[in-house]
């Protein structure tokens, strides 16, 4: 079995024990997924094969932010799995090795958000994780793209955890000590105790250098995907929300459920089931495929408990529905994802899939692939560099080059939305059924509601998912609007592949400089 390379500081295996621990805690008797439905919309985009990462890795995290000095534009960052930090510049098509994490770890989470305490620009956050293959940690560090150095931040207040998710969104309203834009840490596992899979959610405010506990997930999740994206208006939510997709727990090795958190209400609501059940998955926010408005949540790869997945699904907050997109060239679990401009162009957007485990054993891969979203090159503003919003709590729009920094602006059609407590057409549960601030209780994962089943005209009974017929996948995907666009031309894939540069050697590794973060006085 091939082992991953480690720094001199890292004496741990590459997360192998952590994954097996997760598997021991989860129920693995999940049947393999059957064939994906044939109703996936056409003309959705193509996958590109990129230069490989300098280091083969799995159980890593991903983010996108401004490139450090020496690279150009927006970079995709591959974080952890040992002490490694590597960045890919789509503008020049090369990888660079950056200062290593101060605490080598796998099974961590990452997101991009403003740096704390007067440090200029954005930081790439590294949250929690697994050290030595068995020890969960509460360590939090942030890499400054301006200073090319790591900052040590306050630890997770609820204690150590691994296999968690992270996202960026406005801070919750009315939670003491938090203001502006927050980093959210979702779920994960302690690997110990009678209830090791967590519903815990904590938020960190860079503006105040403070952590606080917010409303818990409705479903315990480990190995989940997390991202910030526009809120689903049909659920009566506004602004930017936090999404938790898939994962696994002691009751289900691979979850098909997803849920959304409103910072305005400090509460969670269930979403329609994904087309694909998936654990050890990744998520990112990017412009929707052509024909779908606003930003979408992309769920990438993972495992169904038996097989690795190549599946790519996208959720539109506008339609409150999932669609199935073309699968990755390489099926894999324990990967990372991020959204950034496509290689060699700033006029189209890509969802990047980094590393992971493509086989049945624990051998990691260095493969990097990118899904070029059809139609994103036609959207206004994609040729402009990302701009820092000026309003407190706002974050950069999706497609602007930052992972999990979606649009915080309210869409015009949301100005006339009814109050959040009102029942919306279609029977969607409103925020009143979500976890209440400070309540500490987990509401049912599926509140009573009736939901039309796609293609059948029948109503789903409250709290039930219709059983799958023999030879069919379980339903749970809302009906998709038919596309009137003609069938796609295959030429875009060839053109985009032709634009990819030759693989260049990575930049020389830095001296690993880092600095302690001292919070400024407030």
Coordinates of N, CA and C in Angstrom, one line a residue, residues 337-482:
X337 N -13.3 19.9 -2.3 CA -13.9 20.6 -3.4 C -13.8 22.1 -3.2
X338 N -13.8 22.9 -4.3 CA -13.8 24.4 -4.2 C -14.3 24.9 -5.5
X339 N -14.7 26.2 -5.5 CA -15.2 26.8 -6.8 C -14.3 28.0 -7.1
X340 N -13.9 28.1 -8.3 CA -13.0 29.2 -8.8 C -13.1 29.3 -10.3
X341 N -12.5 30.4 -10.9 CA -12.5 30.5 -12.3 C -11.9 29.3 -13.0
X342 N -12.3 28.9 -14.2 CA -11.7 27.8 -14.9 C -10.3 28.1 -15.4
X343 N -9.5 27.0 -15.7 CA -8.2 27.2 -16.1 C -8.1 28.1 -17.4
X344 N -7.1 29.0 -17.4 CA -6.8 29.9 -18.5 C -7.9 30.9 -18.9
X345 N -8.9 31.0 -18.1 CA -10.0 32.0 -18.4 C -10.6 32.5 -17.2
X346 N -11.0 33.8 -17.2 CA -11.7 34.3 -16.0 C -13.2 34.5 -16.4
X347 N -13.6 34.0 -17.5 CA -15.0 34.3 -18.0 C -15.9 33.1 -17.8
X348 N -15.4 32.0 -17.2 CA -16.2 30.8 -16.9 C -15.8 30.3 -15.5
X349 N -16.7 29.6 -14.9 CA -16.5 29.1 -13.5 C -16.4 27.6 -13.5
X350 N -15.6 27.1 -12.6 CA -15.4 25.6 -12.4 C -15.6 25.2 -11.0
X351 N -16.1 24.0 -10.8 CA -16.1 23.3 -9.5 C -14.9 22.3 -9.5
X352 N -14.0 22.5 -8.6 CA -12.8 21.7 -8.5 C -12.9 20.5 -7.6
X353 N -12.4 19.3 -8.0 CA -12.4 18.1 -7.2 C -11.0 17.7 -7.0
X354 N -10.5 17.6 -5.7 CA -9.1 17.4 -5.4 C -8.9 16.2 -4.6
X355 N -7.9 15.4 -5.0 CA -7.5 14.2 -4.2 C -8.6 13.2 -3.9
X356 N -8.4 12.5 -2.8 CA -9.4 11.6 -2.4 C -8.8 10.1 -2.6
X357 N -9.7 9.2 -2.4 CA -9.4 7.8 -2.5 C -10.2 7.2 -3.6
X358 N -9.6 6.8 -4.8 CA -10.4 6.2 -5.9 C -10.6 4.7 -5.9
X359 N -9.9 4.0 -5.0 CA -10.0 2.6 -5.0 C -10.6 2.0 -3.8
X360 N -10.6 0.7 -3.7 CA -11.2 0.0 -2.5 C -10.3 0.1 -1.3
X361 N -8.9 0.3 -1.5 CA -8.0 0.4 -0.4 C -7.9 1.8 0.0
X362 N -6.9 2.1 0.8 CA -6.7 3.5 1.4 C -5.6 4.3 0.6
X363 N -5.3 3.9 -0.6 CA -4.3 4.6 -1.4 C -4.9 5.9 -1.9
X364 N -4.3 7.1 -1.6 CA -4.8 8.4 -2.0 C -4.3 8.7 -3.5
X365 N -5.0 9.6 -4.1 CA -4.7 10.1 -5.4 C -4.3 11.5 -5.4
X366 N -3.5 11.9 -6.4 CA -3.1 13.3 -6.6 C -4.0 14.0 -7.7
X367 N -5.0 13.3 -8.2 CA -5.8 13.8 -9.3 C -6.5 15.1 -9.0
X368 N -6.6 16.0 -9.9 CA -7.3 17.2 -9.8 C -8.2 17.3 -11.1
X369 N -9.5 17.5 -10.9 CA -10.4 17.6 -12.0 C -11.3 18.8 -11.8
X370 N -11.8 19.4 -12.8 CA -12.6 20.6 -12.7 C -13.9 20.5 -13.6
X371 N -15.0 20.8 -13.1 CA -16.3 20.8 -13.8 C -16.5 22.2 -14.4
X372 N -16.4 22.4 -15.7 CA -16.6 23.7 -16.3 C -18.1 23.9 -16.5
X373 N -18.7 24.9 -15.8 CA -20.2 25.0 -15.8 C -20.6 25.7 -17.0
X374 N -21.4 25.1 -17.8 CA -21.9 25.7 -19.1 C -22.8 26.9 -18.8
X375 N -22.5 27.9 -19.5 CA -23.3 29.2 -19.4 C -22.7 30.2 -18.4
X376 N -21.8 29.7 -17.6 CA -21.3 30.7 -16.6 C -20.4 31.7 -17.3
X377 N -19.8 31.4 -18.4 CA -19.0 32.4 -19.1 C -19.8 33.5 -19.7
X378 N -21.2 33.3 -19.8 CA -22.0 34.4 -20.4 C -22.6 35.3 -19.3
X379 N -22.4 35.0 -18.0 CA -23.0 35.8 -17.0 C -22.2 37.1 -16.8
X380 N -22.8 38.2 -16.6 CA -22.1 39.5 -16.4 C -21.3 39.5 -15.2
X381 N -20.1 40.1 -15.3 CA -19.2 40.3 -14.2 C -18.2 39.2 -14.0
X382 N -18.3 38.1 -14.8 CA -17.3 37.0 -14.6 C -15.9 37.4 -15.0
X383 N -15.8 38.5 -15.8 CA -14.4 38.9 -16.2 C -13.8 39.9 -15.3
X384 N -14.6 40.2 -14.2 CA -14.1 41.2 -13.2 C -13.5 40.5 -12.0
X385 N -12.4 41.0 -11.4 CA -11.8 40.4 -10.2 C -12.8 40.5 -9.1
X386 N -12.7 39.6 -8.1 CA -13.6 39.6 -6.9 C -13.5 40.9 -6.2
X387 N -14.6 41.4 -5.7 CA -14.6 42.7 -5.0 C -15.1 42.4 -3.5
X388 N -14.5 43.0 -2.6 CA -14.8 42.9 -1.2 C -16.1 43.7 -0.9
X389 N -17.2 43.1 -0.4 CA -18.4 43.8 -0.1 C -18.1 44.8 1.0
X390 N -18.9 45.9 1.0 CA -18.7 46.9 2.0 C -19.7 46.8 3.2
X391 N -20.8 46.1 3.0 CA -21.8 46.0 4.0 C -21.4 45.0 5.0
X392 N -21.5 45.2 6.3 CA -21.2 44.2 7.3 C -22.0 42.9 7.1
X393 N -21.3 41.8 7.2 CA -22.0 40.5 7.1 C -22.1 40.0 5.7
X394 N -21.8 40.9 4.7 CA -21.9 40.4 3.3 C -20.7 39.7 2.9
X395 N -20.8 38.8 2.0 CA -19.7 38.0 1.5 C -19.7 38.0 0.0
X396 N -18.5 37.5 -0.5 CA -18.3 37.6 -2.0 C -19.3 36.7 -2.7
X397 N -19.9 37.1 -3.8 CA -20.8 36.2 -4.6 C -20.2 35.0 -5.1
X398 N -21.0 33.9 -5.3 CA -20.4 32.7 -5.9 C -19.9 32.9 -7.3
X399 N -18.8 32.2 -7.6 CA -18.2 32.4 -8.9 C -17.3 33.6 -9.0
X400 N -17.2 34.3 -7.9 CA -16.2 35.4 -7.8 C -14.9 35.0 -7.3
X401 N -14.7 33.7 -7.2 CA -13.3 33.2 -6.8 C -13.2 32.8 -5.4
X402 N -14.2 32.7 -4.6 CA -14.0 32.3 -3.2 C -14.9 31.1 -2.9
X403 N -14.3 30.0 -2.4 CA -15.1 28.9 -1.9 C -15.9 29.3 -0.7
X404 N -17.2 29.0 -0.8 CA -18.1 29.1 0.4 C -18.2 30.6 0.8
X405 N -18.0 31.5 -0.1 CA -18.3 32.9 0.1 C -19.4 33.4 -0.9
X406 N -20.6 32.9 -0.7 CA -21.7 33.2 -1.7 C -22.3 34.6 -1.5
X407 N -23.2 34.8 -2.4 CA -23.9 36.2 -2.3 C -24.7 36.4 -1.1
X408 N -24.5 37.5 -0.5 CA -25.3 37.8 0.7 C -26.4 38.8 0.4
X409 N -26.5 39.3 -0.8 CA -27.5 40.2 -1.2 C -28.9 39.6 -1.4
X410 N -29.9 40.3 -1.0 CA -31.3 39.8 -1.2 C -31.7 40.0 -2.6
X411 N -32.3 39.0 -3.2 CA -32.7 39.2 -4.6 C -34.0 40.0 -4.6
X412 N -34.2 40.7 -5.7 CA -35.4 41.6 -5.8 C -36.7 40.9 -5.5
X413 N -36.8 39.7 -5.9 CA -38.1 39.0 -5.7 C -38.3 38.6 -4.2
X414 N -37.2 38.8 -3.4 CA -37.4 38.4 -2.0 C -37.9 39.5 -1.1
X415 N -37.9 40.7 -1.7 CA -38.3 41.9 -0.9 C -39.8 41.7 -0.4
X416 N -40.6 41.1 -1.2 CA -42.0 40.9 -0.9 C -42.3 39.6 -0.3
X417 N -41.3 38.8 0.2 CA -41.6 37.5 0.8 C -42.4 37.7 2.0
X418 N -43.3 36.7 2.2 CA -44.1 36.8 3.5 C -43.2 36.5 4.7
X419 N -43.7 36.8 5.9 CA -42.8 36.5 7.1 C -42.4 35.1 7.2
X420 N -41.3 34.8 7.9 CA -40.7 33.5 7.9 C -41.7 32.5 8.5
X421 N -42.6 33.0 9.4 CA -43.5 32.0 10.1 C -44.6 31.6 9.2
X422 N -44.8 32.3 8.1 CA -46.0 32.0 7.2 C -45.7 30.7 6.5
X423 N -46.7 29.9 6.2 CA -46.6 28.7 5.4 C -46.6 29.0 3.9
X424 N -45.6 28.5 3.2 CA -45.4 28.8 1.8 C -46.2 27.8 1.0
X425 N -46.5 28.1 -0.3 CA -47.2 27.2 -1.2 C -46.3 25.9 -1.3
X426 N -47.0 24.8 -1.4 CA -46.3 23.5 -1.6 C -46.1 22.8 -0.2
X427 N -46.5 23.5 0.9 CA -46.4 22.8 2.1 C -45.0 22.8 2.7
X428 N -44.1 23.7 2.3 CA -42.7 23.7 2.9 C -42.7 24.1 4.3
X429 N -41.9 23.4 5.1 CA -41.8 23.8 6.5 C -41.1 25.1 6.7
X430 N -41.6 25.9 7.6 CA -41.0 27.3 7.8 C -40.1 27.2 8.9
X431 N -39.3 28.3 9.1 CA -38.3 28.3 10.1 C -38.8 28.1 11.5
X432 N -40.0 28.2 11.7 CA -40.5 28.0 13.1 C -40.3 26.6 13.5
X433 N -40.1 25.6 12.6 CA -39.9 24.2 13.0 C -38.4 23.9 13.1
X434 N -37.6 24.9 12.9 CA -36.1 24.6 13.0 C -35.7 24.7 14.5
X435 N -34.5 24.3 14.7 CA -33.9 24.4 16.1 C -33.9 25.8 16.5
X436 N -34.3 26.0 17.8 CA -34.4 27.3 18.3 C -33.1 27.8 19.0
X437 N -32.8 29.1 19.0 CA -31.6 29.5 19.6 C -31.4 29.1 21.0
X438 N -30.2 28.5 21.3 CA -29.9 28.1 22.6 C -30.7 26.9 23.1
X439 N -31.6 26.3 22.3 CA -32.4 25.3 22.8 C -31.7 24.0 23.1
X440 N -30.7 23.7 22.3 CA -29.8 22.6 22.5 C -30.5 21.3 22.1
X441 N -31.8 21.3 21.6 CA -32.5 20.1 21.2 C -32.5 20.0 19.7
X442 N -32.5 18.7 19.3 CA -32.5 18.5 17.8 C -33.9 18.2 17.4
X443 N -34.5 19.0 16.6 CA -35.8 18.7 16.1 C -35.8 17.5 15.1
X444 N -37.0 16.9 14.8 CA -37.0 15.8 13.9 C -36.3 16.1 12.6
X445 N -35.6 15.1 12.0 CA -34.9 15.3 10.7 C -35.9 15.6 9.6
X446 N -37.1 15.1 9.7 CA -38.1 15.4 8.7 C -39.4 15.9 9.3
X447 N -39.6 17.2 9.5 CA -40.8 17.7 10.0 C -42.0 17.3 9.2
X448 N -43.2 17.3 9.8 CA -44.4 16.9 9.1 C -44.6 17.8 7.9
X449 N -44.7 17.3 6.8 CA -45.0 18.1 5.6 C -45.4 17.2 4.5
X450 N -46.1 17.7 3.5 CA -46.5 17.0 2.3 C -45.7 17.5 1.1
X451 N -45.2 16.6 0.4 CA -44.4 17.0 -0.7 C -44.7 16.2 -2.0
X452 N -45.0 16.9 -3.0 CA -45.4 16.2 -4.3 C -44.3 15.4 -4.8
X453 N -44.5 14.1 -5.2 CA -43.5 13.3 -5.7 C -43.3 13.5 -7.2
X454 N -42.1 13.7 -7.6 CA -41.9 14.1 -9.0 C -42.4 13.0 -10.0
X455 N -43.1 13.5 -11.0 CA -43.5 12.6 -12.0 C -44.7 11.7 -11.7
X456 N -45.2 11.7 -10.4 CA -46.3 10.8 -10.1 C -47.6 11.6 -9.8
X457 N -47.5 12.9 -9.4 CA -48.7 13.6 -9.0 C -49.2 13.2 -7.6
X458 N -48.5 12.3 -6.9 CA -48.9 11.8 -5.6 C -48.3 12.7 -4.5
X459 N -48.9 12.7 -3.4 CA -48.4 13.4 -2.2 C -47.7 12.4 -1.3
X460 N -46.5 12.9 -0.8 CA -45.8 12.1 0.1 C -46.4 12.3 1.5
X461 N -46.6 11.2 2.3 CA -47.1 11.2 3.6 C -46.1 11.9 4.5
X462 N -46.6 12.6 5.6 CA -45.6 13.2 6.5 C -44.6 12.3 7.1
X463 N -43.3 12.7 7.1 CA -42.3 11.9 7.7 C -41.9 10.6 7.0
X464 N -42.3 10.4 5.8 CA -42.0 9.2 5.1 C -41.3 9.5 3.7
X465 N -40.4 8.6 3.4 CA -39.8 8.6 2.0 C -40.4 7.4 1.3
X466 N -40.9 7.6 0.1 CA -41.5 6.4 -0.6 C -40.5 5.3 -0.8
X467 N -40.9 4.0 -0.5 CA -39.9 3.0 -0.7 C -39.6 2.8 -2.2
X468 N -38.3 2.3 -2.4 CA -37.9 2.1 -3.8 C -38.4 0.8 -4.3
X469 N -38.9 0.8 -5.5 CA -39.3 -0.5 -6.2 C -38.0 -1.3 -6.5
X470 N -38.2 -2.6 -6.6 CA -37.0 -3.4 -7.0 C -36.4 -2.9 -8.3
X471 N -35.1 -2.7 -8.3 CA -34.3 -2.2 -9.5 C -34.4 -0.7 -9.7
X472 N -34.9 0.0 -8.7 CA -35.0 1.4 -8.8 C -34.3 2.1 -7.6
X473 N -33.8 3.3 -7.8 CA -33.3 4.1 -6.8 C -34.4 4.7 -6.0
X474 N -34.2 5.0 -4.7 CA -35.2 5.7 -3.9 C -35.4 7.1 -4.5
X475 N -36.7 7.5 -4.5 CA -37.0 8.8 -4.9 C -36.7 9.8 -3.8
X476 N -36.9 11.1 -4.1 CA -36.7 12.1 -3.2 C -36.2 13.4 -3.9
X477 N -36.0 13.3 -5.2 CA -35.5 14.4 -6.0 C -36.7 15.1 -6.6
X478 N -36.9 16.4 -6.3 CA -38.0 17.1 -6.8 C -38.0 17.2 -8.3
X479 N -39.2 17.4 -8.8 CA -39.3 17.4 -10.3 C -38.5 18.6 -10.9
X480 N -37.8 18.3 -12.0 CA -37.0 19.3 -12.6 C -37.8 20.0 -13.8
X481 N -37.5 21.2 -14.0 CA -38.1 21.9 -15.1 C -37.5 21.5 -16.4
X482 N -38.3 21.1 -17.4 CA -37.7 20.7 -18.6 C -36.9 21.8 -19.3

